[in-house]
GROMACS .gro file of C-alpha atoms in nm:
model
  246
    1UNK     CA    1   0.000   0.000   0.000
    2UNK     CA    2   0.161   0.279  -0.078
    3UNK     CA    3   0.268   0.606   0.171
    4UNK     CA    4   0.104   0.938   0.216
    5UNK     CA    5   0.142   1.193   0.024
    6UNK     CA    6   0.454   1.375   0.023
    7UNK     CA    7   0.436   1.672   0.217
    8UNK     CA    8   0.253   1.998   0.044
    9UNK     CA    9   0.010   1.776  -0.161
   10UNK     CA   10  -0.380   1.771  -0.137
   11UNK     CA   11  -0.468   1.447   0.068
   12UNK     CA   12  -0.723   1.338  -0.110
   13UNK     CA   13  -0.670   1.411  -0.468
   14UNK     CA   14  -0.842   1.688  -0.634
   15UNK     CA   15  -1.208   1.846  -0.484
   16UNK     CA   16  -1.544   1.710  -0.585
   17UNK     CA   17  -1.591   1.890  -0.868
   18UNK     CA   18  -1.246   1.946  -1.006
   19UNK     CA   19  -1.296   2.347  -0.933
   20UNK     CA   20  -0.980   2.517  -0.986
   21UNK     CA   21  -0.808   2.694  -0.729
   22UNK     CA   22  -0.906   3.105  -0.690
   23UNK     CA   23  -0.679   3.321  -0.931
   24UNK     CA   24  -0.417   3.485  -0.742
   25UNK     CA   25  -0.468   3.838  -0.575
   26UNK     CA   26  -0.345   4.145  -0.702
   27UNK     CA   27  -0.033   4.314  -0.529
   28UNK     CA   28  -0.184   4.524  -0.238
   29UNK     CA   29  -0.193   4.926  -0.289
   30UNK     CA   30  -0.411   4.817  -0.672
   31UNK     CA   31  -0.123   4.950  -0.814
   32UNK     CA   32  -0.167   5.281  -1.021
   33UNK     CA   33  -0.520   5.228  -1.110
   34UNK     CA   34  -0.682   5.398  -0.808
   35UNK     CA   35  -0.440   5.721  -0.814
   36UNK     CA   36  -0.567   5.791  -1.139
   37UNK     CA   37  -0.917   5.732  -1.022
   38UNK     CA   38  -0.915   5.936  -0.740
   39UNK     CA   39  -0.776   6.215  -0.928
   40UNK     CA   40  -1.045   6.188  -1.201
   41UNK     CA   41  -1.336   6.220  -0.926
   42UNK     CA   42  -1.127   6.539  -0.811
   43UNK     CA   43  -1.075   6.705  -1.164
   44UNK     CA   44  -1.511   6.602  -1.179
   45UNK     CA   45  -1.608   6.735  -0.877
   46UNK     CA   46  -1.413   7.068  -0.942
   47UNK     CA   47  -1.595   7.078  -1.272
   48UNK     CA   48  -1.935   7.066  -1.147
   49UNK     CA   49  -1.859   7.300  -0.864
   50UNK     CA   50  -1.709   7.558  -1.108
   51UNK     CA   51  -1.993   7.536  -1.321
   52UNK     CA   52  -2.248   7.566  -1.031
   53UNK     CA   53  -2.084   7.891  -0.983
   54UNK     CA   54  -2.113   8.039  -1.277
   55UNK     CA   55  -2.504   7.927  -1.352
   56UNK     CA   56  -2.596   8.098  -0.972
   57UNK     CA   57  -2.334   8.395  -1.087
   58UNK     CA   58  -2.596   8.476  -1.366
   59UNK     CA   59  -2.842   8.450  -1.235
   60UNK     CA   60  -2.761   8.694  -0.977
   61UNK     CA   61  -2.721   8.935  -1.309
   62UNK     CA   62  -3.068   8.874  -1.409
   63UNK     CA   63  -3.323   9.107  -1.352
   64UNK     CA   64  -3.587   8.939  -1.081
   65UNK     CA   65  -3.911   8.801  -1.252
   66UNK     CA   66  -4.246   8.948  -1.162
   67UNK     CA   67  -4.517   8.698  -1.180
   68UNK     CA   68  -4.855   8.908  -1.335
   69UNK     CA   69  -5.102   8.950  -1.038
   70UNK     CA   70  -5.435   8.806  -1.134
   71UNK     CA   71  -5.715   9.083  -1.181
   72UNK     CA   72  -6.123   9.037  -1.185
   73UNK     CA   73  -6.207   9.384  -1.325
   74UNK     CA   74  -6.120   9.698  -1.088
   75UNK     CA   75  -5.955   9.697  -0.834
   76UNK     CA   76  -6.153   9.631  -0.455
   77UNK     CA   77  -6.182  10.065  -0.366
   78UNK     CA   78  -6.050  10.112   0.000
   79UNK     CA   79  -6.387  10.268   0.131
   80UNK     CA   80  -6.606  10.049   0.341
   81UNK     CA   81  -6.863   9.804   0.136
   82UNK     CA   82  -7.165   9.972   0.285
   83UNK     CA   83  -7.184  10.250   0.032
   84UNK     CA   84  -7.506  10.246  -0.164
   85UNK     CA   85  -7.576  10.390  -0.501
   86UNK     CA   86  -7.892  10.492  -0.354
   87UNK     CA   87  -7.765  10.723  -0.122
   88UNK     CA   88  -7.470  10.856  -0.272
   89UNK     CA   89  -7.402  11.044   0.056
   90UNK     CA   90  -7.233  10.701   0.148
   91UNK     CA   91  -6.983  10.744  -0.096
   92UNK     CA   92  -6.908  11.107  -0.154
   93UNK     CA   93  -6.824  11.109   0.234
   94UNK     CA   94  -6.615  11.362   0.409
   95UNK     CA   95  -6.315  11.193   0.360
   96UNK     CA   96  -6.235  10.964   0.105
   97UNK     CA   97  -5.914  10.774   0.111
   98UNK     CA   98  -5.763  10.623  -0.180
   99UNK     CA   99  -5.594  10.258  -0.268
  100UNK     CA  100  -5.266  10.461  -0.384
  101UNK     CA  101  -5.289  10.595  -0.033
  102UNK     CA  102  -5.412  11.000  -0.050
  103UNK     CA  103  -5.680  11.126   0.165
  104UNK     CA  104  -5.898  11.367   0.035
  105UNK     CA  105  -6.113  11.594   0.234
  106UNK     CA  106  -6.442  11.738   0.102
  107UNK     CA  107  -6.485  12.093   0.166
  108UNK     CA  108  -6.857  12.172   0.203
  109UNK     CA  109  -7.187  11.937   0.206
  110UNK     CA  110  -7.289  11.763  -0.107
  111UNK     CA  111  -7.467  11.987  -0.446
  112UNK     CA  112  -7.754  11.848  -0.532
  113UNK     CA  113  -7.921  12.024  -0.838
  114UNK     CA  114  -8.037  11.909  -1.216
  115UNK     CA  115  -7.808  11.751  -1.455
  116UNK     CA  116  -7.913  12.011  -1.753
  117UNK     CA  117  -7.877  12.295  -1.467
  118UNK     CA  118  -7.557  12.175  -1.351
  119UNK     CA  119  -7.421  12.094  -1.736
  120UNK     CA  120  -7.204  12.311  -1.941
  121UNK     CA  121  -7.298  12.366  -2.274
  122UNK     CA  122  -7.160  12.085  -2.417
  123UNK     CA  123  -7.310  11.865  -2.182
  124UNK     CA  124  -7.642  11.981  -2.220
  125UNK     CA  125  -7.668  11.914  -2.615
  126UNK     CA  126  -7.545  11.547  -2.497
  127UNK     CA  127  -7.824  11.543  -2.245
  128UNK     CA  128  -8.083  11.603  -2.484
  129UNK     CA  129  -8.046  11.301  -2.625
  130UNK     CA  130  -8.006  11.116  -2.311
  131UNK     CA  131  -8.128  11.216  -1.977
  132UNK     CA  132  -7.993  11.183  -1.638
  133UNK     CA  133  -8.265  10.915  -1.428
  134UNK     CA  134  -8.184  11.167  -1.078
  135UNK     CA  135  -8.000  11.459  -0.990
  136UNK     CA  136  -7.655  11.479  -1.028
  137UNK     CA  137  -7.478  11.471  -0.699
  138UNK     CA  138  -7.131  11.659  -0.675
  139UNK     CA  139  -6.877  11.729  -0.390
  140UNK     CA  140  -6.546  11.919  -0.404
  141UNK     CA  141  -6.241  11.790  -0.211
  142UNK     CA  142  -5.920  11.887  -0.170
  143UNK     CA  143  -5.575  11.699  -0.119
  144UNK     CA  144  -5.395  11.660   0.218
  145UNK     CA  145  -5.182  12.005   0.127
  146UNK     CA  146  -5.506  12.185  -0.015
  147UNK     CA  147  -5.351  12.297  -0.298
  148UNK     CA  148  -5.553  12.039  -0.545
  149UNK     CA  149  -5.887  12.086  -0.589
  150UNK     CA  150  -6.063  11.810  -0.720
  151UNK     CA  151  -6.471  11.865  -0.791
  152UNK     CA  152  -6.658  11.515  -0.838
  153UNK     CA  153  -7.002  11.476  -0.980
  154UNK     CA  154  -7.181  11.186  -1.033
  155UNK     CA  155  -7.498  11.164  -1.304
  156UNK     CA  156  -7.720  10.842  -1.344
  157UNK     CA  157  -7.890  10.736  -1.649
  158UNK     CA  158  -8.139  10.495  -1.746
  159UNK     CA  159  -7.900  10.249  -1.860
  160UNK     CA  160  -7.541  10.157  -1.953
  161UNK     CA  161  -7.588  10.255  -2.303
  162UNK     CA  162  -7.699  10.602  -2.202
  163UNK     CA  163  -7.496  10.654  -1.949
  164UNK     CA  164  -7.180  10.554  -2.240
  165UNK     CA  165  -7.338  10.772  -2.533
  166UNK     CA  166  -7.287  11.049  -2.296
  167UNK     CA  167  -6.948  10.980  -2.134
  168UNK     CA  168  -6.834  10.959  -2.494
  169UNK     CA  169  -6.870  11.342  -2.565
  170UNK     CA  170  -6.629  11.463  -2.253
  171UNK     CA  171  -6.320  11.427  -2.513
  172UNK     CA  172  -6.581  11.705  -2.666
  173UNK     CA  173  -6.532  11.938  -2.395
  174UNK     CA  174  -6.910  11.847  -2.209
  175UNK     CA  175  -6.868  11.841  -1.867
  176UNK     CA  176  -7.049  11.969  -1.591
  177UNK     CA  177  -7.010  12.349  -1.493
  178UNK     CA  178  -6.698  12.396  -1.256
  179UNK     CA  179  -6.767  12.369  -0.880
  180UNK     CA  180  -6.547  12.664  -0.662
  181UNK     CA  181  -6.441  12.667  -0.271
  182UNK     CA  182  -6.736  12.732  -0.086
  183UNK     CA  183  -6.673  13.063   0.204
  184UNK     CA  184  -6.550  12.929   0.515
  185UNK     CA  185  -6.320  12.631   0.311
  186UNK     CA  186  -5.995  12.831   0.381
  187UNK     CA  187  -5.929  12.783   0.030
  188UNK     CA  188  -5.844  13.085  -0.210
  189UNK     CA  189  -6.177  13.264  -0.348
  190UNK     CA  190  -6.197  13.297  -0.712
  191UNK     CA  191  -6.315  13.541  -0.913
  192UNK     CA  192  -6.393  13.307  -1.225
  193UNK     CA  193  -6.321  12.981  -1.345
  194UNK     CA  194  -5.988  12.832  -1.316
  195UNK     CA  195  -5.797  12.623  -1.593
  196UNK     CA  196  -5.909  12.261  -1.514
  197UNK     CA  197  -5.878  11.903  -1.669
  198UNK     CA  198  -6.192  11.708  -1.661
  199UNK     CA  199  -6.173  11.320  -1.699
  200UNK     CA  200  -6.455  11.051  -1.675
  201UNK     CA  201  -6.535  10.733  -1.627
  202UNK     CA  202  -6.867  10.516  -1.638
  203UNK     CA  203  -6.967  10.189  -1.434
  204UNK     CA  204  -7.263  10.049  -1.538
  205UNK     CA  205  -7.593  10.325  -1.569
  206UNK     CA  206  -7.376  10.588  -1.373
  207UNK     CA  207  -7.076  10.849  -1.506
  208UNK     CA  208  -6.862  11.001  -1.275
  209UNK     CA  209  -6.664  11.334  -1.358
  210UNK     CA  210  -6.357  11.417  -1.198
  211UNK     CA  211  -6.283  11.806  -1.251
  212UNK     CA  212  -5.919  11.913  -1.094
  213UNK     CA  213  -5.759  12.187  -1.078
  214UNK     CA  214  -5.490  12.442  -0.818
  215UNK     CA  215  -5.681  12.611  -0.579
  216UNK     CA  216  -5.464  12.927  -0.647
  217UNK     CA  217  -5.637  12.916  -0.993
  218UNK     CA  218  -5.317  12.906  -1.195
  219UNK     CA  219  -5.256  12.706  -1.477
  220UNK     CA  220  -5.409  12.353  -1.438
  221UNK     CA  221  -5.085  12.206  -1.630
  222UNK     CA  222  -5.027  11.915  -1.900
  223UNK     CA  223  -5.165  11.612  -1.944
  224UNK     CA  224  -5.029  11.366  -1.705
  225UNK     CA  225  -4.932  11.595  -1.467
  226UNK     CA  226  -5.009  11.699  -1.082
  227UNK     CA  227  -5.332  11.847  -1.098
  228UNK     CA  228  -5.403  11.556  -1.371
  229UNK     CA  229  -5.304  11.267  -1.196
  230UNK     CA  230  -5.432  11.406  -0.822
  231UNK     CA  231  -5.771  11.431  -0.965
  232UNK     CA  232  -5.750  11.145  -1.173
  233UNK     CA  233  -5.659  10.943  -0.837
  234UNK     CA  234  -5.981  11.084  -0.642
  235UNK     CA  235  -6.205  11.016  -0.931
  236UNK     CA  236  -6.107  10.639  -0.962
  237UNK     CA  237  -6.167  10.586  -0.676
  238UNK     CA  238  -6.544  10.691  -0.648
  239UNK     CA  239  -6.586  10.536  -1.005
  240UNK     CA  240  -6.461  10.209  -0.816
  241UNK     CA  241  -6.683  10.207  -0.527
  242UNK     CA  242  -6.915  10.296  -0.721
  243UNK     CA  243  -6.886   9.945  -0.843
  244UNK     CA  244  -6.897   9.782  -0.556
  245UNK     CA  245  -7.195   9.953  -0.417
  246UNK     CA  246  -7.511   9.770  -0.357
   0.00000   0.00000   0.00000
């Protein structure tokens, strides 16, 4: 029989199976492989982070977007929701304040009188054709330094239509006559009619006028400019609640 194996051999002969033996390992340290590979993720991640920079470094140039506010119509007036078109006392109060942020103070009680009576001449041929369905209603104001004076009237007609057709013939010069400082206002008295601009605006059966102009009766201006846009301001704003009236 013979001996065992001499010394270093497998026992037994080869495994069940005959499965070779497991490749050798590679040298410890993998050599240069993983240098290179660790540099590569550097050279990557100082790629990206440059380029991060310069995308946020942009945008910092670019101007800021402004998303568009959604709008339903005009704009909610600042005066409280229980003015009523059918007592316009409600909304041609004492003091009106606006949504850009002016107070205006009215200087005197409310004029109550007939649109053709109250109408300029203008205004009167445009009545003839369509009538007012009440009196017209007016109030003068001034601004916080009193030296704007801004004279609103309001004028109801039958309907919408009307109350356009007529609205339509202010760029004609028909307005309603010019309103001045009551005595006891403390505002300047005036011997006659001061230069004014006269704007208007209808909401539904009902055209408001706003008539502005400087209470020390000089020059009422351009287009566009204080005694314009002061007025202009006021009279929105009654238009507006006007709108929202019951």
């Amino acid at each position: 029989m013979p001996g065992p194996p001499p010394y270093g051999q497998p026992a037994y002969g080869p495994g069940p199976g005959g499965y070779p033996p497991p490749p050798p390992r590679p040298p410890s340290g993998g050599g240069p492989l993983i240098p290179l590979l660790i540099i590569g993720a550097v050279l990557v991640v100082i790629v990206v982070a440059a380029g991060a920079f310069v995308v946020l470094s942009a945008d910092d140039d670019d101007p800021p977007v402004t998303l568009p506010t959604p709008t339903t119509g005009v704009p909610t007036p600042t005066t409280s929701q229980s003015a009523t078109t059918e007592d316009l006392s409600t909304i041609l109060k004492t003091t009106v304040s606006t949504a850009g942020g002016t107070t205006f103070t009215r200087a005197g009680g409310i004029r109550s009188g007939s649109c053709v009576a109250r109408a300029g001449a203008e205004l009167q041929r445009a009545l003839r054709t369509n009538s007012c369905s009440q009196d017209m209603q007016s109030a003068l104001y001034t601004n916080p330094s009193r030296q704007i004076v801004t004279v609103v009237s309001v004028l109801r007609f039958a309907d919408s239509s009307a109350a356009a057709a007529v609205n339509d013939e202010t760029s004609e010069g028909a307005d309603p006559t010019l309103l001045l400082p009551p005595s006891g206002s403390g505002l300047p008295t005036l011997s006659r009619n001061p230069s004014s601009w006269t704007r208007s605006w209808t909401r539904g059966q009902f055209v408001i006028y706003s008539q502005g102009y400087w209470a020390s009766g000089s020059d009422a201006g351009e287009r566009n400019g204080t005694v314009y846009t002061t007025s202009g301001e006021l009279g929105i704003e009654i238009a507006n609640v006007i709108s929202w009236s019951n």
